PDB file of C-alpha atoms in Angstrom:
ATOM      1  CA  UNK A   1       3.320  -5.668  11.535  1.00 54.00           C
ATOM      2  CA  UNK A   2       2.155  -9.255  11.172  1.00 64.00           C
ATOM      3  CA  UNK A   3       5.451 -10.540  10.937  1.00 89.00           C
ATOM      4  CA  UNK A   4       6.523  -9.345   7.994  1.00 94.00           C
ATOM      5  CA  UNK A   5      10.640  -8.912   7.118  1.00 95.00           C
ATOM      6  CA  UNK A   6      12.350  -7.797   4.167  1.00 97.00           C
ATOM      7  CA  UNK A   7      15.975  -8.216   4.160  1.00 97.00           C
ATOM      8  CA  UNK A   8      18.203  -6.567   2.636  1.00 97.00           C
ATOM      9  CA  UNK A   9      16.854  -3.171   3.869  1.00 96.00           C
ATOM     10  CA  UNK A  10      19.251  -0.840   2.116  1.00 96.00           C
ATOM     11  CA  UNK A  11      21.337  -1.523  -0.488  1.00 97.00           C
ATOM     12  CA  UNK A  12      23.001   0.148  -3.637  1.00 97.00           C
ATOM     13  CA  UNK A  13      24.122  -1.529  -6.389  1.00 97.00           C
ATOM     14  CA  UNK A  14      25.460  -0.788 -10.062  1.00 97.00           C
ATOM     15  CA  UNK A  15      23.391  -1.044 -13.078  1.00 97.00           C
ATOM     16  CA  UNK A  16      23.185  -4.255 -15.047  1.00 97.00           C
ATOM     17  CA  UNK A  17      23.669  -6.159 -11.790  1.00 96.00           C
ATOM     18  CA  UNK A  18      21.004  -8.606 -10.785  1.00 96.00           C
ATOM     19  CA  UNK A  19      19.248  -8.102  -7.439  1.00 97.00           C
ATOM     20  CA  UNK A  20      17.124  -9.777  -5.102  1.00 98.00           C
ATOM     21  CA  UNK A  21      15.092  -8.546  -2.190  1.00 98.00           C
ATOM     22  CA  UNK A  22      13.642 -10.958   0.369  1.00 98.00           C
ATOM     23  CA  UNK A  23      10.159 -10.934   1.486  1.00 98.00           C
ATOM     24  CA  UNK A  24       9.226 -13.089   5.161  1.00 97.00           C
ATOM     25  CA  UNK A  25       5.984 -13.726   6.663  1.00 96.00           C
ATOM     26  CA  UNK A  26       5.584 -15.925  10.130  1.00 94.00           C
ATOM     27  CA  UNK A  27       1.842 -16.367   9.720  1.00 90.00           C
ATOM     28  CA  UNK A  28       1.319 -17.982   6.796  1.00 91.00           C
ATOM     29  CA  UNK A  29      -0.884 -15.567   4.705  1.00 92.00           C
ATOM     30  CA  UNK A  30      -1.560 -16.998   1.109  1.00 92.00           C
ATOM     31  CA  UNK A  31      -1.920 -13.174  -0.368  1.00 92.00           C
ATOM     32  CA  UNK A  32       1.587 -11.507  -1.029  1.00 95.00           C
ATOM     33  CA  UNK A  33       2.545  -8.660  -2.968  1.00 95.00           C
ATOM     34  CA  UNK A  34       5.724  -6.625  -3.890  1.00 97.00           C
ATOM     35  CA  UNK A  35       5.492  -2.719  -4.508  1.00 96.00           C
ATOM     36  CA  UNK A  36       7.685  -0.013  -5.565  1.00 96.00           C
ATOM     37  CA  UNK A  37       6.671   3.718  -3.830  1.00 94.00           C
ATOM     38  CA  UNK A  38       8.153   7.032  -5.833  1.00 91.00           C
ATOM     39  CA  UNK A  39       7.556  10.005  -5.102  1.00 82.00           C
ATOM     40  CA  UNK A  40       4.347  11.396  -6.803  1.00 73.00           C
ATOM     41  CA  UNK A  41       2.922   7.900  -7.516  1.00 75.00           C
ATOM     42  CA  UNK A  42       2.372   6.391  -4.458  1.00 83.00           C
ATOM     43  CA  UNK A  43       2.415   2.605  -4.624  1.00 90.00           C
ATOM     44  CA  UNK A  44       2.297   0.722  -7.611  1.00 92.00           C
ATOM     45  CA  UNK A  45       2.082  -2.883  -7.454  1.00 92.00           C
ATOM     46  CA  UNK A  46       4.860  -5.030  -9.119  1.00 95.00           C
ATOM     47  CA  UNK A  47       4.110  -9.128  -8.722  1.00 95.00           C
ATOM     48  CA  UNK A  48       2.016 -10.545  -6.233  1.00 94.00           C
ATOM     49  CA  UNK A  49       1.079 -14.420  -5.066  1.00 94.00           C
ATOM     50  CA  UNK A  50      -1.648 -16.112  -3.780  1.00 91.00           C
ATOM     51  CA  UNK A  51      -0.077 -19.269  -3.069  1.00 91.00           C
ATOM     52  CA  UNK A  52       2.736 -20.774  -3.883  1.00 93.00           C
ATOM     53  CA  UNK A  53       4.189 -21.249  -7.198  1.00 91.00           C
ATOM     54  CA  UNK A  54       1.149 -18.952  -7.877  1.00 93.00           C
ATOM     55  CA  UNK A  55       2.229 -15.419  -9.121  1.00 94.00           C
ATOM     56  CA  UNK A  56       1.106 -12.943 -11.627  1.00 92.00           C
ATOM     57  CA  UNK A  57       2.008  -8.959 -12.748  1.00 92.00           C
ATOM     58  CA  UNK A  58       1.096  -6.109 -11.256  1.00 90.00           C
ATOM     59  CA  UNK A  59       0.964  -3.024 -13.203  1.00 88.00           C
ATOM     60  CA  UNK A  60       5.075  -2.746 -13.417  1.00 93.00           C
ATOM     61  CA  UNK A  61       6.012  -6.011 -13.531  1.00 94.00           C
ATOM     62  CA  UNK A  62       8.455  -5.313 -16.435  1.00 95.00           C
ATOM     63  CA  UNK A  63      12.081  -5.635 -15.457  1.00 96.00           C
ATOM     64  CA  UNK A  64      11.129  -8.101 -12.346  1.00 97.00           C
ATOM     65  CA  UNK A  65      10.554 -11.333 -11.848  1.00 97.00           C
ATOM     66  CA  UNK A  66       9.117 -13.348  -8.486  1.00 97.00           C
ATOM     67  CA  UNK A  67       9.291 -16.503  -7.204  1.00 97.00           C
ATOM     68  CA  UNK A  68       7.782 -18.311  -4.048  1.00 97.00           C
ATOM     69  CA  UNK A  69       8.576 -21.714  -3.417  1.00 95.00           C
ATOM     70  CA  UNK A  70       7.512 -21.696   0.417  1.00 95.00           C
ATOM     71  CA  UNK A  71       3.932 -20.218   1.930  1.00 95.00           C
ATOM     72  CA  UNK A  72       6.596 -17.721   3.749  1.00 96.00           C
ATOM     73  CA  UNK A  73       9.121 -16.504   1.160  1.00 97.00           C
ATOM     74  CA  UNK A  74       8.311 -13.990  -1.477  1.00 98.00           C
ATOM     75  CA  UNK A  75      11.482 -13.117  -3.509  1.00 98.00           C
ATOM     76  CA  UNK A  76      11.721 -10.217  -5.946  1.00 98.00           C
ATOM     77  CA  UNK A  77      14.638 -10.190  -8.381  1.00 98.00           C
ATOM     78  CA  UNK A  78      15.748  -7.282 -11.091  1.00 97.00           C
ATOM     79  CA  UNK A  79      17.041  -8.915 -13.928  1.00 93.00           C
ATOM     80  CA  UNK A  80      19.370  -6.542 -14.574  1.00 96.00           C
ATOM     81  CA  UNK A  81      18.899  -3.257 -12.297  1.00 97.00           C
ATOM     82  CA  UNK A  82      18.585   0.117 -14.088  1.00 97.00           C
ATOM     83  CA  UNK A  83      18.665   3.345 -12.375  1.00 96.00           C
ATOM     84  CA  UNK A  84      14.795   3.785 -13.174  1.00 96.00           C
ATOM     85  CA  UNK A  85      14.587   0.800 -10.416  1.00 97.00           C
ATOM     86  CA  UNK A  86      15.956   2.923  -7.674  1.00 97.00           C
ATOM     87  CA  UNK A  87      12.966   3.402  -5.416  1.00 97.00           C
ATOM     88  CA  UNK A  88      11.344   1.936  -1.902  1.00 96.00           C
ATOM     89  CA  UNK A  89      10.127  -1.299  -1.754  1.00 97.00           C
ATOM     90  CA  UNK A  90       7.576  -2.728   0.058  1.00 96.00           C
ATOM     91  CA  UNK A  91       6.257  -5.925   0.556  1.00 96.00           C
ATOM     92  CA  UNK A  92       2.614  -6.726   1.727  1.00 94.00           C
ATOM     93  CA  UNK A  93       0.098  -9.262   2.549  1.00 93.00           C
ATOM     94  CA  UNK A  94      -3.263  -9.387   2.743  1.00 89.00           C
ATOM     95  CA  UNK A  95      -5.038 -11.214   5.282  1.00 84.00           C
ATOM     96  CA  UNK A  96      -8.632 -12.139   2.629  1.00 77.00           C
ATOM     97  CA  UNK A  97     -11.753 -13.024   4.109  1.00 75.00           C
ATOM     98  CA  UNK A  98     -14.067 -10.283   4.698  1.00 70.00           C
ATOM     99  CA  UNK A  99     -12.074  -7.912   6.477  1.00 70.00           C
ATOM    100  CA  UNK A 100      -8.923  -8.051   4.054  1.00 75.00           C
ATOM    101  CA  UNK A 101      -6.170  -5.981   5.287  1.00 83.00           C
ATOM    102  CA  UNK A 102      -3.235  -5.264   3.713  1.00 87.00           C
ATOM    103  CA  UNK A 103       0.045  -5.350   6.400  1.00 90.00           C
ATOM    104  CA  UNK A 104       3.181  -4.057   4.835  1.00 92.00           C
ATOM    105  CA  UNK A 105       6.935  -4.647   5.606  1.00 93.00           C
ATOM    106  CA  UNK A 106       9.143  -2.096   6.757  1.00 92.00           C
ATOM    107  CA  UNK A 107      10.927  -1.732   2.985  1.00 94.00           C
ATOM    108  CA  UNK A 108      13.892  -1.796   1.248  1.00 96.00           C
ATOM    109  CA  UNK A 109      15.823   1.181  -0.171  1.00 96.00           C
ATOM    110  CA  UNK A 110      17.060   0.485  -3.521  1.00 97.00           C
ATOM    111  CA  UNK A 111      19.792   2.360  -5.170  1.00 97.00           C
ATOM    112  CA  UNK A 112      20.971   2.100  -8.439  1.00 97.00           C
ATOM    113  CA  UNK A 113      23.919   3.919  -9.600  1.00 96.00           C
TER     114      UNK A 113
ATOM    115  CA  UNK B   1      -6.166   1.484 -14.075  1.00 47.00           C
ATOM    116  CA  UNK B   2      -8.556   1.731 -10.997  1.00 48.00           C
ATOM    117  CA  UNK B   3      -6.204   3.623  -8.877  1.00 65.00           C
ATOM    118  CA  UNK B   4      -7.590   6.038  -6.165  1.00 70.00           C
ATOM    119  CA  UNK B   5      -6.276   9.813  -6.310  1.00 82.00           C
ATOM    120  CA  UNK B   6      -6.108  11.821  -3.495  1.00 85.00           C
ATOM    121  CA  UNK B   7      -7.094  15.237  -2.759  1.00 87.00           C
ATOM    122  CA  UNK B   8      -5.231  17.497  -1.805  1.00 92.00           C
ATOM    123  CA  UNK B   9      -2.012  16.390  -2.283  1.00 91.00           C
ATOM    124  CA  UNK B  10      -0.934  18.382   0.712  1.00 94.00           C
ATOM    125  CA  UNK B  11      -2.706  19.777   3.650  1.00 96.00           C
ATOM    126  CA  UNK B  12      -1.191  21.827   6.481  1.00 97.00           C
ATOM    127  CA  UNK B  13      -3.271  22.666   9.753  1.00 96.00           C
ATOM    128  CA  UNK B  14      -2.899  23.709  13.360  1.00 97.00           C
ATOM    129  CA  UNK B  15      -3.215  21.250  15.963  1.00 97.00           C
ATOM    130  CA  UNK B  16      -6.734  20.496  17.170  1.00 97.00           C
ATOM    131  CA  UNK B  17      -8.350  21.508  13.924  1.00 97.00           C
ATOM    132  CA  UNK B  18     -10.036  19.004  11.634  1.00 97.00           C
ATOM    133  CA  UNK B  19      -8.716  17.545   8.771  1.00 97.00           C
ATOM    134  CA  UNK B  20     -10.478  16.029   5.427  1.00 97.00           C
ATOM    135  CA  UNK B  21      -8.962  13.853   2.760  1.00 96.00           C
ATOM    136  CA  UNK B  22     -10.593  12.642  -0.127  1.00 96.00           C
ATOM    137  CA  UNK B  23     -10.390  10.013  -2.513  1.00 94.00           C
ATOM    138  CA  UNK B  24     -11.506   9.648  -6.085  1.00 94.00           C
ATOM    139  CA  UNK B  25     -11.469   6.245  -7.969  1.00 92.00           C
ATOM    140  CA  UNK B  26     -12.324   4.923 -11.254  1.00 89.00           C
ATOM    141  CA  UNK B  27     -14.345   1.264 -11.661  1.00 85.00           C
ATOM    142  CA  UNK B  28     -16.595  -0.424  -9.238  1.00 86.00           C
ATOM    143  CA  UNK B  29     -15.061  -2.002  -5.696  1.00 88.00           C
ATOM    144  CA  UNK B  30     -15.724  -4.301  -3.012  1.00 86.00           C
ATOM    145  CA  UNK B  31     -14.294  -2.145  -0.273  1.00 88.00           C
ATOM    146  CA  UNK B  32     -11.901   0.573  -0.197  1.00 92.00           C
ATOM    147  CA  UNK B  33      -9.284   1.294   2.859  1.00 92.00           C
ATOM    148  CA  UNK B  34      -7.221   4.413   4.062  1.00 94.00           C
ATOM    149  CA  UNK B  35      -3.589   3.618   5.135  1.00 94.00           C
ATOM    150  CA  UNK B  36      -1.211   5.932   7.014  1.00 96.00           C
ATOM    151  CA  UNK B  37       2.625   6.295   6.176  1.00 94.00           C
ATOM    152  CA  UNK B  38       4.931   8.204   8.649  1.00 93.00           C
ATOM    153  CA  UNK B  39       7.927   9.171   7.053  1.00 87.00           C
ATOM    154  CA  UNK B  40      10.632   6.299   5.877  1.00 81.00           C
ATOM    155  CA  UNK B  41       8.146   3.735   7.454  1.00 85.00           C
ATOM    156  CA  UNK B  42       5.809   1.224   6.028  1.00 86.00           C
ATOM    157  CA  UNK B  43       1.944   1.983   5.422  1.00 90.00           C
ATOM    158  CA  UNK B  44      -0.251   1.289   8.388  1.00 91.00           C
ATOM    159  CA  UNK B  45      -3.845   0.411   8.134  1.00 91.00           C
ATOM    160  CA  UNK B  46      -5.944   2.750   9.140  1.00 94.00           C
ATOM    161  CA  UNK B  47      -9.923   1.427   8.524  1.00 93.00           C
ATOM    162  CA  UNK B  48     -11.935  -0.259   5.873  1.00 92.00           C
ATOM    163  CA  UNK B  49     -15.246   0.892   4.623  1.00 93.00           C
ATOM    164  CA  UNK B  50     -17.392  -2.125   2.386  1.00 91.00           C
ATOM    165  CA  UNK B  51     -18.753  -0.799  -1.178  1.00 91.00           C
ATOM    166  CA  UNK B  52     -22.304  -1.461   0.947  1.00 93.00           C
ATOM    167  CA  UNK B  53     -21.472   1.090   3.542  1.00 95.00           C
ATOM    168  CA  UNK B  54     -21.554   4.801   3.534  1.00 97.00           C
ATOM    169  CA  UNK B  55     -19.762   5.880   6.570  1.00 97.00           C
ATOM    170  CA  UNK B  56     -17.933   4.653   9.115  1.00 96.00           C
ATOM    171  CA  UNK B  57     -16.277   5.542  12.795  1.00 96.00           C
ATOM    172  CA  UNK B  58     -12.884   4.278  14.050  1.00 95.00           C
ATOM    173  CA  UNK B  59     -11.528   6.472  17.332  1.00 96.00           C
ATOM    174  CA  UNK B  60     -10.826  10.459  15.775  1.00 97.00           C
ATOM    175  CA  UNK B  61     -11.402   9.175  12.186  1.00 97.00           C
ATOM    176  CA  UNK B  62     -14.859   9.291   9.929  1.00 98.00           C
ATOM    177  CA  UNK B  63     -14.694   7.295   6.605  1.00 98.00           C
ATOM    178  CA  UNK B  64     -17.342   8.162   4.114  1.00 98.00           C
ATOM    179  CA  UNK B  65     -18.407   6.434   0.701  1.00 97.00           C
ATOM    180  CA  UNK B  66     -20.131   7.558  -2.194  1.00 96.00           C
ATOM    181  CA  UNK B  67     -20.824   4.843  -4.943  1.00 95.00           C
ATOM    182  CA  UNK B  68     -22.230   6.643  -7.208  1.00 95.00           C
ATOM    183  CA  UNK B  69     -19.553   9.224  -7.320  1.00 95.00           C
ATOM    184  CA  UNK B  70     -16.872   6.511  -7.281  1.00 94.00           C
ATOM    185  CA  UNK B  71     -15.309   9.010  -4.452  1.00 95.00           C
ATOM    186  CA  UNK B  72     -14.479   8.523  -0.531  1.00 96.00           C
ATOM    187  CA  UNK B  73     -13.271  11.012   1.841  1.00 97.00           C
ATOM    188  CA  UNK B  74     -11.271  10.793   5.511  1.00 97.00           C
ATOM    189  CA  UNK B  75     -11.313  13.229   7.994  1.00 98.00           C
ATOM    190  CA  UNK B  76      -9.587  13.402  10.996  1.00 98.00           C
ATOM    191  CA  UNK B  77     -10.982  15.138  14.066  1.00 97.00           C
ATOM    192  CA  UNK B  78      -9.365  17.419  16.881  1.00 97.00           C
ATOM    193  CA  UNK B  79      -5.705  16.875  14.989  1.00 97.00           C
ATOM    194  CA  UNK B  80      -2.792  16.160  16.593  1.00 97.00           C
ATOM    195  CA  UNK B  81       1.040  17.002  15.791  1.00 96.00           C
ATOM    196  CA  UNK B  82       1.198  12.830  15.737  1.00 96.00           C
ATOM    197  CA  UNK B  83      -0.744  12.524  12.718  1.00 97.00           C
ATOM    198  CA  UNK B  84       1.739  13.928  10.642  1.00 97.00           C
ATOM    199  CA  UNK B  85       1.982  11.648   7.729  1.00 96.00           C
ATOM    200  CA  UNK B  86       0.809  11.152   4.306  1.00 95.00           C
ATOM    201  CA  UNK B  87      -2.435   9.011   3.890  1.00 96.00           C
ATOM    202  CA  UNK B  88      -3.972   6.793   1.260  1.00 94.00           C
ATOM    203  CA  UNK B  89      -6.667   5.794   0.331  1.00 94.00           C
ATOM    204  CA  UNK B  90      -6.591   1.685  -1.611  1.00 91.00           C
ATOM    205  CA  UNK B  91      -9.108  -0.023  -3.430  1.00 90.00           C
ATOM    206  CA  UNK B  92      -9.949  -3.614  -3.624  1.00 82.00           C
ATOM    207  CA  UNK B  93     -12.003  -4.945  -6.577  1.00 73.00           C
ATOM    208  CA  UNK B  94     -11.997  -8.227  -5.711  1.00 68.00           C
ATOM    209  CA  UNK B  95      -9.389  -9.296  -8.365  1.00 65.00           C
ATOM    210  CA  UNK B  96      -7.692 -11.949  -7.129  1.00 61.00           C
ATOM    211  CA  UNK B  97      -7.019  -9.486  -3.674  1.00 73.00           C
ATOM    212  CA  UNK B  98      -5.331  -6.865  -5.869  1.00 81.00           C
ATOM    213  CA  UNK B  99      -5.470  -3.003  -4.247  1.00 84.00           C
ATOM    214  CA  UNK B 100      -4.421  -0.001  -5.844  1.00 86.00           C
ATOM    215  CA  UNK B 101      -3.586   2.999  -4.104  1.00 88.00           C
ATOM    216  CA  UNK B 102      -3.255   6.342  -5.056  1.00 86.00           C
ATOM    217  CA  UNK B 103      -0.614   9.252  -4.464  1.00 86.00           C
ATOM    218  CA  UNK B 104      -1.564   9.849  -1.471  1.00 91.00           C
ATOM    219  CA  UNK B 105      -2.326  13.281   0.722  1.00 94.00           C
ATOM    220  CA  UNK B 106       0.616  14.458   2.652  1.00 94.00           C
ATOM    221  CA  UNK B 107      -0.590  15.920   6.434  1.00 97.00           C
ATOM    222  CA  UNK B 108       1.485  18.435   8.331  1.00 97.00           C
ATOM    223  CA  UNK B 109      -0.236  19.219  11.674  1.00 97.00           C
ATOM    224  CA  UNK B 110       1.668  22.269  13.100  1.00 96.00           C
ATOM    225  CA  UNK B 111       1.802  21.952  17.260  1.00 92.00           C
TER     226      UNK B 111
END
């Protein structure tokens, strides 16, 4: 699993609450990524990094925002959650170089009520 | 958006029976890479096939790639009831290590 966390790994909330779900890494991959999987769409890709203070948007990105201040932490935050956010999330990283794996997290179920 | 589509989006077979996945995407790619997903988990990688390659072996799974169709298909030899999962294929373009996966192709091997 290349020592990959993400904490919390359930959790339900209300909506117009703001939420944040914890990405860790122990191997210090530059390459992270956050994704939401629904049901008919597979993954979709949110935010991802490749380095530190270095993010940009996936192809959802609106509603989220991401920070990483340390090689190991990748942080996803909902503004202000909205039912449409409930969903599985995964994080990822990708190892580069010529091989390039992605190795995902275990995910976090997200409810919004 | 250069996401991959599966086909079919389900497949049910008996055990020990082959079983072929395919993948459809839409711009050019350095490589492209199947994943498996048993249920509630994370994906797992499964093997990578380069844009330069057309085929490629890993244990009971065959990769193949077509360029020129912009298509890629998996298939799993002498099934087991353990490969129950759904599978998907993930392209890489190269853009700043972005993949995009498709929907995926849900496998039900019956014992």
């Amino acid at each position: 699993d290349a020592g990959i966390t993400q904490s919390p790994r359930h959790k339900v909330t209300e909506t117009g609450t703001p939420v944040t779900l914890r990405c860790h890494q122990t191997e210090n991959h530059r390459y992270m990524y956050w994704y939401r999987q629904d049901p008919g769409h597979g993954l979709r890709l949110i935010h991802y990094s490749y380095g530190v203070k270095d993010t940009d948007k996936g192809e959802v990105s609106d509603g989220y925002s991401v920070s990483r201040s340390k090689t190991e932490d990748f942080l996803l935050t909902l503004e202000s959650a909205t039912s449409s956010q409930t969903s599985v999330y995964f994080c990822a990283i990708s190892t580069g170089g010529e091989r390039n794996e992605q190795f995902f997290g275990p995910g976090t179920r997200l409810t919004v009520l | 958006s250069q996401q991959g589509e599966e086909d079919p989006q389900a497949l049910s077979i008996q055990e020990g029976e082959n079983a072929t996945m395919n993948c459809s995407y839409k711009t050019s790619i350095n490589n492209l890479q199947w994943y498996r997903q048993n249920s509630g988990r994370g994906l797992v990688h499964l093997i990578l096939i380069r844009s330069n390659e057309r085929e490629k072996h890993s244990g009971r799974l065959r990769v193949t790639l077509d360029t020129s169709k912009k298509s890629s298909s998996l298939l799993i030899t002498a099934s087991r009831a353990a490969d129950t999962a759904s599978y998907f294929c993930a392209t890489d373009a190269g853009n700043f290590n972005k993949f995009y996966f498709g929907s995926g192709t849900k496998l039900n091997v019956k014992p």
